Coordinates of C-alpha atoms in Angstrom, one line a residue:
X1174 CA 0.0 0.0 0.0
X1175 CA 1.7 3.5 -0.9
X1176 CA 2.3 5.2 1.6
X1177 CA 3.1 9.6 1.8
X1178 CA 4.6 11.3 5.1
X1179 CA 5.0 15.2 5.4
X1180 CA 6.0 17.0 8.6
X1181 CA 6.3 20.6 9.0
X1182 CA 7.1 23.1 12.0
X1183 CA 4.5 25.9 13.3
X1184 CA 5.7 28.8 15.2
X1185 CA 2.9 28.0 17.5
X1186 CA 1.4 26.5 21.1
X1187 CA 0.5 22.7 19.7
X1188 CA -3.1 23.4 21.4
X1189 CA -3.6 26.2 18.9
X1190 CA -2.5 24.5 15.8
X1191 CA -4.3 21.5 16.9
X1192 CA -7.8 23.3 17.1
X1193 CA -7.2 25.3 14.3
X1194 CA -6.8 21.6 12.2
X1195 CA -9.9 20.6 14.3
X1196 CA -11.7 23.1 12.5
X1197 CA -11.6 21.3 8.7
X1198 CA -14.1 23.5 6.9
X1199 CA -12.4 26.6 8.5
X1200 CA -9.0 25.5 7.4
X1201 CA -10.3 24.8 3.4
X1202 CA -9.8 28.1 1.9
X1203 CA -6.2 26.8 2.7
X1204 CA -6.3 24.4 0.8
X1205 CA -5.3 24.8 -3.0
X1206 CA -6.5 21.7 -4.2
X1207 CA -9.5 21.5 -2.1
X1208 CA -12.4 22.4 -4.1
X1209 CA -15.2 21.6 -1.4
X1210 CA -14.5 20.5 2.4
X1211 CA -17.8 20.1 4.0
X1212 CA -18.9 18.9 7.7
X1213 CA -22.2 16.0 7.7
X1214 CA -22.0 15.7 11.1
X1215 CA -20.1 16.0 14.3
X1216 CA -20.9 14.1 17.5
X1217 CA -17.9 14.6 20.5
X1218 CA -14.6 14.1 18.9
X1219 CA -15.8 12.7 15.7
X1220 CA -16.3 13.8 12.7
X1221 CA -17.7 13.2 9.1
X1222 CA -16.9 15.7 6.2
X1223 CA -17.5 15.2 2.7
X1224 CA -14.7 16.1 0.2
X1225 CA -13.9 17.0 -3.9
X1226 CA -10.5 17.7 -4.3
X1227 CA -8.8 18.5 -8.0
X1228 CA -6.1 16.2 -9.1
X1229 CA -4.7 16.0 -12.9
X1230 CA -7.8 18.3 -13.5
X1231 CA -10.0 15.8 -12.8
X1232 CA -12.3 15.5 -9.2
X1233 CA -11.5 13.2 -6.8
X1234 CA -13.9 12.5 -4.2
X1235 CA -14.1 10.9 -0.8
X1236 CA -16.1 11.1 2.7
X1237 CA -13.6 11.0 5.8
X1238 CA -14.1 10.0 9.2
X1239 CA -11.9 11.5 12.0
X1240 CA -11.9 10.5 15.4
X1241 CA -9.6 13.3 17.6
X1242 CA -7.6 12.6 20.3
X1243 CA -8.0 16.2 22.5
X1244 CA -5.9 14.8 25.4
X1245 CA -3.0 13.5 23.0
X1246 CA -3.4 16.2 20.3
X1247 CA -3.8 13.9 17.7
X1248 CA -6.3 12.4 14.5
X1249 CA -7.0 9.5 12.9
X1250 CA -8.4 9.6 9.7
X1251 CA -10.4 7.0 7.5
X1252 CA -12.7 7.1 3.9
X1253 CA -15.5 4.6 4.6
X1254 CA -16.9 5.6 0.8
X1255 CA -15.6 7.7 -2.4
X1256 CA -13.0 7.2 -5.1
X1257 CA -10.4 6.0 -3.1
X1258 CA -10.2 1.9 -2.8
X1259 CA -7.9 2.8 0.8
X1260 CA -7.3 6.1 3.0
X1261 CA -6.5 6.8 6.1
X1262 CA -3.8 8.2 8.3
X1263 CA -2.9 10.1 11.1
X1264 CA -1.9 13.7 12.4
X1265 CA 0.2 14.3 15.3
X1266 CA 0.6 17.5 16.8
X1267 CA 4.3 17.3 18.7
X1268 CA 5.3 20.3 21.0
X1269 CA 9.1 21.1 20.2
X1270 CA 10.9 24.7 20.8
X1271 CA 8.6 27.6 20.8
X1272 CA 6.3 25.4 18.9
X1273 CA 4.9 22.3 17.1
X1274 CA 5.9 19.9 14.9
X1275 CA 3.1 18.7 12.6
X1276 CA 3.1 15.4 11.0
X1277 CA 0.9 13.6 8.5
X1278 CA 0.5 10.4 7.4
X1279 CA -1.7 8.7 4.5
X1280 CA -1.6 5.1 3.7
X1281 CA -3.9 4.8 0.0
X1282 CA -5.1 3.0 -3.0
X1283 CA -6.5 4.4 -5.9
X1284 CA -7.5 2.2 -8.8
X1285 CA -7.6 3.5 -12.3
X1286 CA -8.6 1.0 -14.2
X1287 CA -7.8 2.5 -17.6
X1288 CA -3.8 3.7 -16.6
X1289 CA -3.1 1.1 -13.9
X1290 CA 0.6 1.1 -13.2
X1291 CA 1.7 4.0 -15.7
X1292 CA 0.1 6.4 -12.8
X1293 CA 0.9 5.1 -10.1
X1294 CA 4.5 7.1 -9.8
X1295 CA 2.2 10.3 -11.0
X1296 CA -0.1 9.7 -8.1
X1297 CA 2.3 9.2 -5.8
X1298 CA 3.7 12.3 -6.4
X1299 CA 0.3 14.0 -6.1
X1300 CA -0.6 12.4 -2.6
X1301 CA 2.6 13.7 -1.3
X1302 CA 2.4 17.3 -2.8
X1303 CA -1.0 17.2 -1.4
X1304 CA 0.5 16.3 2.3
X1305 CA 3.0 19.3 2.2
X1306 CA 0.0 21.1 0.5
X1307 CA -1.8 20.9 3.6
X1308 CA 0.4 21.4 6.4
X1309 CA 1.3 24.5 4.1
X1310 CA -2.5 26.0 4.6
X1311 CA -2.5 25.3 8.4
X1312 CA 0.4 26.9 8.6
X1313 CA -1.4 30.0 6.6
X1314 CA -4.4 29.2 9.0
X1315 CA -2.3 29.7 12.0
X1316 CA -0.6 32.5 11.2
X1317 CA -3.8 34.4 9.9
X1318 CA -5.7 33.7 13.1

């Protein structure tokens, strides 16, 4: 299963960074590849949000399940339904200096049956652009708020 790992470091308290992550629709218009990020429903730390991201010029979507770990500053992430065959990962939110080291983690499969292996560098490459991608916008996020 490919896996992509990005970490990056955020001048700011790991409480802060972590709740502004928390927040997923308020941390979208961050997101450059993120066409829609939208919460169906929250109940304590979980939470299900539907997403269409742009890829190749093409939409990729996927519903996500996050359960977050408030105590341990940290998220696990899994697609019960969209184009992905297999996603999930994790974020951690690590103190370190003056402020936190963010690091994500996706294990995924995506099938396309018409390409099959002549993609699959190509959307490796995409996963992981999308990982720095997004620790990029919560940086942004942090720093805006």
């Amino acid at each position: 299963m490919p896996e992509v790992h990005a970490e990056r470091f955020i001048l700011a308290p790991p409480e802060k960074v972590y709740a502004l992550a928390k927040d997923l629709e308020g941390l979208k218009p961050f997101l450059k590849d993120v066409q829609t990020l939208r919460l169906l429903h929250q109940e304590g730390n979980r939470t299900r949000t539907e997403w269409v991201g742009v890829a190749m010029g093409k939409k990729v979507r996927w519903v996500e399940e996050e359960e977050w770990d408030d105590a341990l500053l940290r998220n696990r992430f899994w697609s019960p339904e969209g184009d992905f065959d297999r996603y999930e990962g994790t974020w951690e939110f690590i103190p370190e200096g003056e402020g936190t080291k963010v690091v994500l983690n996706i294990t995924y499969e995506l099938t396309i049956p018409i390409f099959g292996p002549l993609l699959r560098r190509l959307i490796h490459k995409l996963m992981q652009e999308n990982a720095v991608s997004v620790l990029k916008g919560l940086e942004e996020r942090v720093q805006s708020a």
